[in-house]
Coordinates of C-alpha atoms and ligand atoms in Angstrom, one line a residue:
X1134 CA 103.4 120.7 112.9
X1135 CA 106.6 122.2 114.6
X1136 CA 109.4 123.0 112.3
X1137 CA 111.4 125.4 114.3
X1138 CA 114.7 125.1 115.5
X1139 CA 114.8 123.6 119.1
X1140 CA 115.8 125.7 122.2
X1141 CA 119.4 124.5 123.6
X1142 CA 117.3 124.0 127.5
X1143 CA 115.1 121.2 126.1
X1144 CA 118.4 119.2 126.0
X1145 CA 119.0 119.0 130.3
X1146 CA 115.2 118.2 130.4
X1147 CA 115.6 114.9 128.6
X1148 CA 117.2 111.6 129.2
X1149 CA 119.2 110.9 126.1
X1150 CA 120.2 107.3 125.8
X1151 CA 124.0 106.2 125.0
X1152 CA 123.3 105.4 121.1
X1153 CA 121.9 109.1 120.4
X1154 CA 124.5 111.9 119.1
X1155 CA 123.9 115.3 120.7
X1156 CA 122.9 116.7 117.4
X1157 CA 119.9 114.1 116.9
X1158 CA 118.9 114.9 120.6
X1159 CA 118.9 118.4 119.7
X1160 CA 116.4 118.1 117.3
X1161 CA 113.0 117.5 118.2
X1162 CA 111.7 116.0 115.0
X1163 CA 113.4 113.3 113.5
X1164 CA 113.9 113.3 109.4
X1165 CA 112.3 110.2 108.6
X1166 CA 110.3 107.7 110.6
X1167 CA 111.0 103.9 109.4
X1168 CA 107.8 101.8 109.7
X1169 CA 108.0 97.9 110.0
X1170 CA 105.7 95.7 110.2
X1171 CA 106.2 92.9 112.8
X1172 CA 104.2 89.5 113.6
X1173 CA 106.9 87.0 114.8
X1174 CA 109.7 88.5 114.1
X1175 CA 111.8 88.3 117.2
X1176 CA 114.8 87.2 115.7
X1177 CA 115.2 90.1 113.4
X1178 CA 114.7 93.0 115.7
X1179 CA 118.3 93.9 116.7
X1180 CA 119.8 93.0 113.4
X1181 CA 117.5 95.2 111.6
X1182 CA 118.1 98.1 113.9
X1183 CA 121.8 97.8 113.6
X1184 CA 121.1 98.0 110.0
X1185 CA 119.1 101.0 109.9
X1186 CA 121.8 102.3 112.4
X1187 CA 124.6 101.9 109.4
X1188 CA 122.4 102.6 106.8
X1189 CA 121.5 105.8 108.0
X1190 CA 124.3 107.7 110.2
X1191 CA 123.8 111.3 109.3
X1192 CA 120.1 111.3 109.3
X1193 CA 117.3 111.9 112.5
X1194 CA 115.8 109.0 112.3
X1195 CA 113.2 106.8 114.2
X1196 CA 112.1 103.2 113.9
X1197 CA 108.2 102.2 114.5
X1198 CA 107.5 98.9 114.9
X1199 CA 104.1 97.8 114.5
X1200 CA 103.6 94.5 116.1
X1201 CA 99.9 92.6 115.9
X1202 CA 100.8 90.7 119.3
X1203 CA 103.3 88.5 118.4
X1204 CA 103.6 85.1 120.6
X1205 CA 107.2 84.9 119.8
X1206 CA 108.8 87.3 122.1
X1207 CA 109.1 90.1 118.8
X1208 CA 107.7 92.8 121.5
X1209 CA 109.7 92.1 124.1
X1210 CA 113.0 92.1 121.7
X1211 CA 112.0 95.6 120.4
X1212 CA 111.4 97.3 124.3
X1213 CA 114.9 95.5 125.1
X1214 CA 116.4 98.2 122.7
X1215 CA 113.7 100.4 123.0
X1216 CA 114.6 101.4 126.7
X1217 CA 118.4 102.8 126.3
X1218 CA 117.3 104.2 122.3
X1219 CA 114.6 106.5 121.8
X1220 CA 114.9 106.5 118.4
X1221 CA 113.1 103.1 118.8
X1222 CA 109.1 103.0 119.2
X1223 CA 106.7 100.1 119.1
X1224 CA 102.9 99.7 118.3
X1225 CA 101.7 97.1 120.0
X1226 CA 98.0 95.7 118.3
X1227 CA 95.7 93.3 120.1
X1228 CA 93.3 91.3 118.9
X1229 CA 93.9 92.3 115.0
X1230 CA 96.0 91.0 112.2
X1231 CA 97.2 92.5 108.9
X1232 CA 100.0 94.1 107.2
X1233 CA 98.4 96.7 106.0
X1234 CA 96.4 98.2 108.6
X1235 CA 99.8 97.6 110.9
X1236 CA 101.5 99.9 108.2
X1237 CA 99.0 102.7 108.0
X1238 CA 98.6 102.9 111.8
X1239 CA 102.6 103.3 111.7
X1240 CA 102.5 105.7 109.2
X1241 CA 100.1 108.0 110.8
X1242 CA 101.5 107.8 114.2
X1243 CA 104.9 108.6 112.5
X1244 CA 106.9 111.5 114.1
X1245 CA 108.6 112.6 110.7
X1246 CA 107.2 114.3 107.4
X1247 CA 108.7 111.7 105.4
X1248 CA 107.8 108.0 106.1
X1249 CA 109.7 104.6 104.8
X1250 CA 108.0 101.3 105.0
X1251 CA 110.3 98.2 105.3
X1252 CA 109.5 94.9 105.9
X1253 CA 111.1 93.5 109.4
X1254 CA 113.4 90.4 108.0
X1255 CA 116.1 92.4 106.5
X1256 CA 115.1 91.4 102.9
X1257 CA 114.8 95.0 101.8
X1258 CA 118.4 97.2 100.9
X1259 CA 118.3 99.7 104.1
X1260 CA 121.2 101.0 102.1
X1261 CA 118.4 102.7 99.6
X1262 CA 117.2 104.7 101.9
X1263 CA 119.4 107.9 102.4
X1264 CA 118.7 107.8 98.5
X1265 CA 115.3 107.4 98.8
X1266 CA 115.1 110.5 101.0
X1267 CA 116.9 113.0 99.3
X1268 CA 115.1 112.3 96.5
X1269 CA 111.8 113.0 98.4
X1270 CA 113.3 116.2 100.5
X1271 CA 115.1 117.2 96.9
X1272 CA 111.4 117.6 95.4
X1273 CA 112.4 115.0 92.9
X1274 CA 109.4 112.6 93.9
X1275 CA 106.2 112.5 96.7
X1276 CA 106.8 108.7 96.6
X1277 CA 109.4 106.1 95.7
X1278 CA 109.6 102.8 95.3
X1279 CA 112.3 99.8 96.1
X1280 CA 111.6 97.9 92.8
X1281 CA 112.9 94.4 92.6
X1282 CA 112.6 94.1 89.0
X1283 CA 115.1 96.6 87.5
X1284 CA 116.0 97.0 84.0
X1285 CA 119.2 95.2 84.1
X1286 CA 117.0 92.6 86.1
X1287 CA 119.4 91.4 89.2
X1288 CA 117.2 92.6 91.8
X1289 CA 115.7 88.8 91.8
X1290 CA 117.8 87.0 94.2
X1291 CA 115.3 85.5 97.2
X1292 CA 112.5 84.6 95.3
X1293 CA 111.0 81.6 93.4
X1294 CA 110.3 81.0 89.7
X1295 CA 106.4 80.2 90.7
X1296 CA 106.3 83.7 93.0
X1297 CA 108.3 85.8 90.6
X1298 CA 105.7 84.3 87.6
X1299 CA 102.8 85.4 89.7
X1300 CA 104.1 88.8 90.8
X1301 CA 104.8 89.3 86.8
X1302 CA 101.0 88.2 86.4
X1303 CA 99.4 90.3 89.1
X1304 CA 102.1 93.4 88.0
X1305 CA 101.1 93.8 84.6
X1306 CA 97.2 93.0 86.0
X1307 CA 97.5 95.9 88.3
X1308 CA 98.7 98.3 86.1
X1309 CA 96.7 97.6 83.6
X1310 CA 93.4 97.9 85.5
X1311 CA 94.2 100.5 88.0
X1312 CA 96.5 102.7 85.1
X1313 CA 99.3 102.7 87.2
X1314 CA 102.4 102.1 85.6
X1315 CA 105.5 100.9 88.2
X1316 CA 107.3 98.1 87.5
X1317 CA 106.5 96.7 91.5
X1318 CA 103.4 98.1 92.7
X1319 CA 103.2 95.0 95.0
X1320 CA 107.0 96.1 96.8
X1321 CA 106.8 96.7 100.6
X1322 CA 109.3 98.8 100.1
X1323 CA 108.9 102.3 99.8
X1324 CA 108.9 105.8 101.0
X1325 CA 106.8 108.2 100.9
X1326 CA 105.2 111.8 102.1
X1327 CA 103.3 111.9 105.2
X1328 CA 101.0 114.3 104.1
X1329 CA 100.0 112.1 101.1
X1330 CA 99.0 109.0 103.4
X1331 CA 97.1 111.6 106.1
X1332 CA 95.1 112.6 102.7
X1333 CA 94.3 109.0 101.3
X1334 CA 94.1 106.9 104.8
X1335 CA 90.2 106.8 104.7
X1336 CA 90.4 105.0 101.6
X1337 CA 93.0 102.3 102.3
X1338 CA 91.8 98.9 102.7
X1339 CA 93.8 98.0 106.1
X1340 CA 92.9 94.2 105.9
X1341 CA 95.7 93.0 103.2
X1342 CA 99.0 92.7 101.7
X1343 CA 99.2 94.9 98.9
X1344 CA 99.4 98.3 100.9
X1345 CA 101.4 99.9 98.0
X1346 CA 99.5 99.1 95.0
X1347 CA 96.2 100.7 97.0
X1348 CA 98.0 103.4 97.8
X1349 CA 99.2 104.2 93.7
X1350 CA 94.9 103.4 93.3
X1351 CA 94.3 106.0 95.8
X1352 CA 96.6 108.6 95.5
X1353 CA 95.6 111.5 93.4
X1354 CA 96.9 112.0 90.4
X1355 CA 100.2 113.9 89.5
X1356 CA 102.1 112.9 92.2
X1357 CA 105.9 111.8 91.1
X1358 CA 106.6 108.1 91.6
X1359 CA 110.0 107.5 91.1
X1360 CA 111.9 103.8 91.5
X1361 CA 115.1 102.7 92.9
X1362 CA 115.7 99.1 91.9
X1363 CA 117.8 96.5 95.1
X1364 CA 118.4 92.9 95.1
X1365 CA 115.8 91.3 97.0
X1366 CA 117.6 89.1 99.9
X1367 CA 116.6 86.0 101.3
X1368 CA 114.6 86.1 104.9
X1369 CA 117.2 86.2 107.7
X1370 CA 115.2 84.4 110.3
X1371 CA 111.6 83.2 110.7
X1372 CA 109.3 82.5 108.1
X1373 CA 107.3 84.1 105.4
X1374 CA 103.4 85.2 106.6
X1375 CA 102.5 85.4 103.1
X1376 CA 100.4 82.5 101.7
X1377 CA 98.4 81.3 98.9
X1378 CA 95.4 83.4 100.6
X1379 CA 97.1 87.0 99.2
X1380 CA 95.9 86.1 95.9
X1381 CA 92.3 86.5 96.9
X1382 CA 93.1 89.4 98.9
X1383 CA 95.0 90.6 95.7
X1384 CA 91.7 90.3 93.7
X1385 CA 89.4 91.6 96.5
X1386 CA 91.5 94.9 96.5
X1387 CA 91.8 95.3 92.5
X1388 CA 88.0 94.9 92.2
X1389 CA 87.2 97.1 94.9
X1390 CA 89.5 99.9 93.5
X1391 CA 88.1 99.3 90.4
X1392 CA 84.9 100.1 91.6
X1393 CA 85.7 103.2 92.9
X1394 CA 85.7 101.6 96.8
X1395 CA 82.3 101.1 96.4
X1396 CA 82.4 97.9 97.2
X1397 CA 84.6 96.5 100.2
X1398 CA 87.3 94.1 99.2
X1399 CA 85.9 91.8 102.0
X1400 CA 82.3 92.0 99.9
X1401 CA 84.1 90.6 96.8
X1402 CA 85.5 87.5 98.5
X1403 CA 81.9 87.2 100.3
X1404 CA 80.6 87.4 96.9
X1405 CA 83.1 85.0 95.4
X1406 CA 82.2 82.4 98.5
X1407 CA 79.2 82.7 97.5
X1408 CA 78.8 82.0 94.3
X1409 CA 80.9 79.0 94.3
X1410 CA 78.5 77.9 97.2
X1411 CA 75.7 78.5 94.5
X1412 CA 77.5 75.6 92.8
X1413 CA 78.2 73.5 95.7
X1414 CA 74.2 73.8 96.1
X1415 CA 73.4 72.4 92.4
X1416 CA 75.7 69.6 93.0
X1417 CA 74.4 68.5 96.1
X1418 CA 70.8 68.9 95.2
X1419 CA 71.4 66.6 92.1
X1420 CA 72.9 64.2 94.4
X1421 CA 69.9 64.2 96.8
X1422 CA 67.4 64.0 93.9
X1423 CA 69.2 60.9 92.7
X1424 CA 68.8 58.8 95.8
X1425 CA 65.3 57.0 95.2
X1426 CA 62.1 58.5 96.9
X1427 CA 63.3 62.0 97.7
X1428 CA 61.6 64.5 97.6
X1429 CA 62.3 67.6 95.5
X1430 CA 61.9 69.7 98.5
X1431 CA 63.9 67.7 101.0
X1432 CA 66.8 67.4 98.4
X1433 CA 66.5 71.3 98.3
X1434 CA 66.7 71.6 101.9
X1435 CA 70.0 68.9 102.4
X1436 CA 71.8 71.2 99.6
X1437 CA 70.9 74.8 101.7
X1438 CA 72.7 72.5 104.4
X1439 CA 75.7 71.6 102.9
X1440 CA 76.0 75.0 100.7
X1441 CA 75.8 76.7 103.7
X1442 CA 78.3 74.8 105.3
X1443 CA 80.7 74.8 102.7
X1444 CA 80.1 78.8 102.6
X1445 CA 80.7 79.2 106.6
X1446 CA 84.1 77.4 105.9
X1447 CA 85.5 79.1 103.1
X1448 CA 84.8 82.2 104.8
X1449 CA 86.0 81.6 108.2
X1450 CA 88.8 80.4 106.0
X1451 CA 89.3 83.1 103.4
X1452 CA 87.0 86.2 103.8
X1453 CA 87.1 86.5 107.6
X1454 CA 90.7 85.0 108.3
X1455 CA 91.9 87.3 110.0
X1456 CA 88.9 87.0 112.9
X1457 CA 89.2 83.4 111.7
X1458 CA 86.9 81.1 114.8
X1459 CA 88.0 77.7 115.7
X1460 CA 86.8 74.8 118.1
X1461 CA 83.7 75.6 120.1
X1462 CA 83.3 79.2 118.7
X1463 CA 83.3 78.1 115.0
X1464 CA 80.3 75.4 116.0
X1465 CA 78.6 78.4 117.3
X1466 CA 79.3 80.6 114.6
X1467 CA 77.9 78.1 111.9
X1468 CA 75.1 78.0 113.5
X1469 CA 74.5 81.5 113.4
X1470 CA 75.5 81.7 109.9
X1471 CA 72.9 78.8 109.4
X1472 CA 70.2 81.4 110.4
X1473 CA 71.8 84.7 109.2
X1474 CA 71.5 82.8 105.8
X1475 CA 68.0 81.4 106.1
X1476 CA 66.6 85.4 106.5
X1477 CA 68.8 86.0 103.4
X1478 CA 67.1 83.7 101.8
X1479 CA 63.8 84.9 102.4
X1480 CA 64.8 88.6 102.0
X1481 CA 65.9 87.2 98.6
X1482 CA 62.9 85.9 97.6
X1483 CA 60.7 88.7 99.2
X1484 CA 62.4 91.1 97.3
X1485 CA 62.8 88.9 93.6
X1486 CA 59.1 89.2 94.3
X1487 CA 58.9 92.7 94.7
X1488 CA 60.8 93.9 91.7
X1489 CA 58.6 91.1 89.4
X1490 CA 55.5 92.6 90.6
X1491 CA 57.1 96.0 89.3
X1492 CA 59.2 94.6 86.0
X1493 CA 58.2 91.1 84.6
X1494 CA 61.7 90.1 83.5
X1495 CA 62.6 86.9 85.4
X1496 CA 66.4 87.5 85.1
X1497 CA 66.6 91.2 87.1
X1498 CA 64.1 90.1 89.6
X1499 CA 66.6 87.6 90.2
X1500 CA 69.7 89.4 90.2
X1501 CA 68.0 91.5 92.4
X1502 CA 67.0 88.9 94.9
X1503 CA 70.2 87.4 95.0
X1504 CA 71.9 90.9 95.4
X1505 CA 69.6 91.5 98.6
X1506 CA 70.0 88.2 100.5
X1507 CA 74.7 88.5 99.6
X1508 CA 74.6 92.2 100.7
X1509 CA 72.6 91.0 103.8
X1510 CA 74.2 87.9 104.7
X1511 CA 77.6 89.9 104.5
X1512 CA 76.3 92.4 106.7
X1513 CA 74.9 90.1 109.4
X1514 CA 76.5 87.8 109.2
X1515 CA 79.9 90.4 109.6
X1516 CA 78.7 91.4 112.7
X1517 CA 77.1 88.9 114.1
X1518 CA 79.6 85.4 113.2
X1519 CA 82.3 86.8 112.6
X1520 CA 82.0 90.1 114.9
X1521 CA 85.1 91.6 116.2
Ligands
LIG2534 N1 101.9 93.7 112.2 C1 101.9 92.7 111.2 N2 100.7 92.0 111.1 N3 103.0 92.5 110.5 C2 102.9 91.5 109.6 C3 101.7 90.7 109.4 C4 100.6 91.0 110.2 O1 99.5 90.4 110.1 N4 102.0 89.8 108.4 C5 103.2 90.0 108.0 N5 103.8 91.0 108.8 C6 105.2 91.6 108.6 C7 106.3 90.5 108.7 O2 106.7 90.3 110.1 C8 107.4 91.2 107.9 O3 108.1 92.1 108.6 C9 106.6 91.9 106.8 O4 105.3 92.1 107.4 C10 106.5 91.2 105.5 O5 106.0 89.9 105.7 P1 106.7 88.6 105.1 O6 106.0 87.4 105.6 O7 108.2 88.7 105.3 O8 106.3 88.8 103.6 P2 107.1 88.3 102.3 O9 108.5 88.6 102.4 O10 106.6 86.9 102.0 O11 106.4 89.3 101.2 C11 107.1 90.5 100.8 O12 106.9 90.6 99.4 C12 105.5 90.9 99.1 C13 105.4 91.0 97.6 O13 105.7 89.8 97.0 C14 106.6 91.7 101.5 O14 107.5 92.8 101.3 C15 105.2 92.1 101.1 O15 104.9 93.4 101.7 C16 105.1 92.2 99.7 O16 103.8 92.5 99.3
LIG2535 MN1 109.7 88.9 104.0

């Protein structure tokens, strides 16, 4: 990277728009790149940069907007400013959802050494983050965080008892299983050093929420967290992307880093699908057995049905939302699941049989079995059903 001082001629070469001082222009670098997250946030756009505008006066800054192809318009607001104010940059993403990946793609196209991540409804204090940087440039920190539980505990306003009670949960749950200790690793608030995320961006999970809390799981160890805590504000327009579905992803992730990313967070909510299929299957095929002249094997076969079904849903639902198939497609894709499952199920009994043939114990020959026909059903069924 360039740190030098810019040669005076590089200013006639450029077009500088009316909202950039001479000594910002003069500087080829900016400070700090902010990077926000955007899917339908159209109304938020010029508020937000008027905000960071304020917020951050005698600072180069620049503003990437990372925007999964919003319908709303959110695009179009941000090139509106963008034109006149370089300082302004957008990502646009087709075909691909999710905060995460949005943010690390921002992050790593960012122009600065130092990186801020801010949500794009104004519910984050902008006003934290001259703060925030000095403590970073200082040498005080390599990351720090916007907490919204502070000691004196204010930092609350914006959020509901149910939300707050399950960020408490998932908080101490976090902390406790990855050994970080923060008092928000879920914030989407933060800053941070660039270098650090070009280090630990292989082993981010780009598909959910919780972008902080797997980068404390990822970074190495040593680096200096500190915490700012800001009231949390209420959304200014629009409406929250975050549902019920975060949990799971919350879950996927913690397992995932607990397993030292061997396993994908996607696996774990296949896995999870799975086995409450398993149930869904016992259920059914008690059912079936209990209607007069079945037989065992056609009451097995009507619960493979409707366990498979209820396993295509979920996941088209939960595991593969975010390549989520509706109408037509999702006939097609349950049909294909139908016989990606149907090999796993014979993969699962060709290999049970295997390992018994090796190691009489019923129980691992099963494990094993079952292990075979989940890994390959995920994978098939990944790139075949729900293929990008
Ligand atoms: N590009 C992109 N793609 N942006 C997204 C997506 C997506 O799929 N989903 C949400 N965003 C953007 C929103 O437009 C917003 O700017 C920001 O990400 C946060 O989304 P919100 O929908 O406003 O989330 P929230 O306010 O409910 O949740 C906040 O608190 C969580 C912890 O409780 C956020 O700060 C989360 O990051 C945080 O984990
Ligand atoms: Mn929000």
């Amino acid at each position: 990277m360039v740190t030098s001082k810019p040669a005076a001629a590089t200013l006639s070469t450029h077009t500088i728009g009316p909202a950039v001082s001479l000594a910002q222009a003069a500087s080829p670098r900016p400070r700090l790149t902010i990077v926000i997250p955007t899917y339908c946030e159209a109304g938020n756009i010029a508020p937000m940069i008027a905000a960071l505008d304020r917020a951050l006066t005698s600072i180069h800054w620049e503003v990437i907007f990372v925007d999964d192809d919003s319908p709303d318009g959110t695009m179009g607001a941000i090139r509106a400013i963008g034109v006149n104010d370089p300082r302004v940059r957008a990502m646009r993403r087709v075909g691909r959802r999710g905060l995460a990946g949005a943010v690390i793609e921002g992050m790593l196209a960012s122009g600065a050494d130092i990186v801020a991540v801010v949500d794009a409804d104004l519910q984050h204090d902008e006003k934290l983050l001259p703060r925030m940087l000095s403590d970073i440039e200082g040498g005080k920190a390599d990351l720090v965080i916007g907490t919204r539980y502070s000691q004196s505990g204010e930092a609350r306003e914006g959020f509901s008892t149910a939300r707050r009670i399950s960020s408490e949960l998932a908080t101490g749950l976090s902390n406790l299983l990855l050994r970080t200790n923060v008092s928000d690793p879920m914030s989407g608030f933060f800053m941070i050093r660039r270098s650090l995320i070009d280090t630990i961006a292989p082993n981010l999970s780009p598909g959910g929420f919780k972008l902080l809390l797997d980068i404390l799981a990822s970074a190495p160890s040593g680096i200096r967290i500190q915490e700012i805590p800001y009231v949390f504000r209420p959304r200014r327009a629009g409406k929250s992307k975050l549902d019920g579905l975060v949990i799971a992803d919350f879950l996927g992730l913690l397992l995932a880093k607990v397993s030292g990313n061997l396993v994908p967070p996607r696996f774990v909510l296949f896995a999870l699908v799975g086995t409450l299929g398993l149930a869904v299957h016992l259920v059914a095929l008690r059912a079936a057995m209990d209607i007069s002249g079945t037989t065992f094997n056609a009451a097995q076969i009507f619960a493979s049905v409707v366990a498979m079904t209820f396993n295509f849903f979920l996941n088209n639902a939960l595991t593969f939302r975010d390549r989520r198939l509706s109408g037509i497609e999702a006939l097609k894709g349950l049909l294909t699941f139908y016989v990606v499952c149907s090999i796993g199920a014979v993969a699962n009994i060709g290999v049970a049989d295997l390992v018994y043939s090796h190691d009489a114990t019923w129980w691992r020959a099963g494990i094993a079995g079952a292990l075979m026909a989940a890994v390959f059903n995920y994978a098939v069924s990944s790139a075949l059903t729900w293929r990008r």
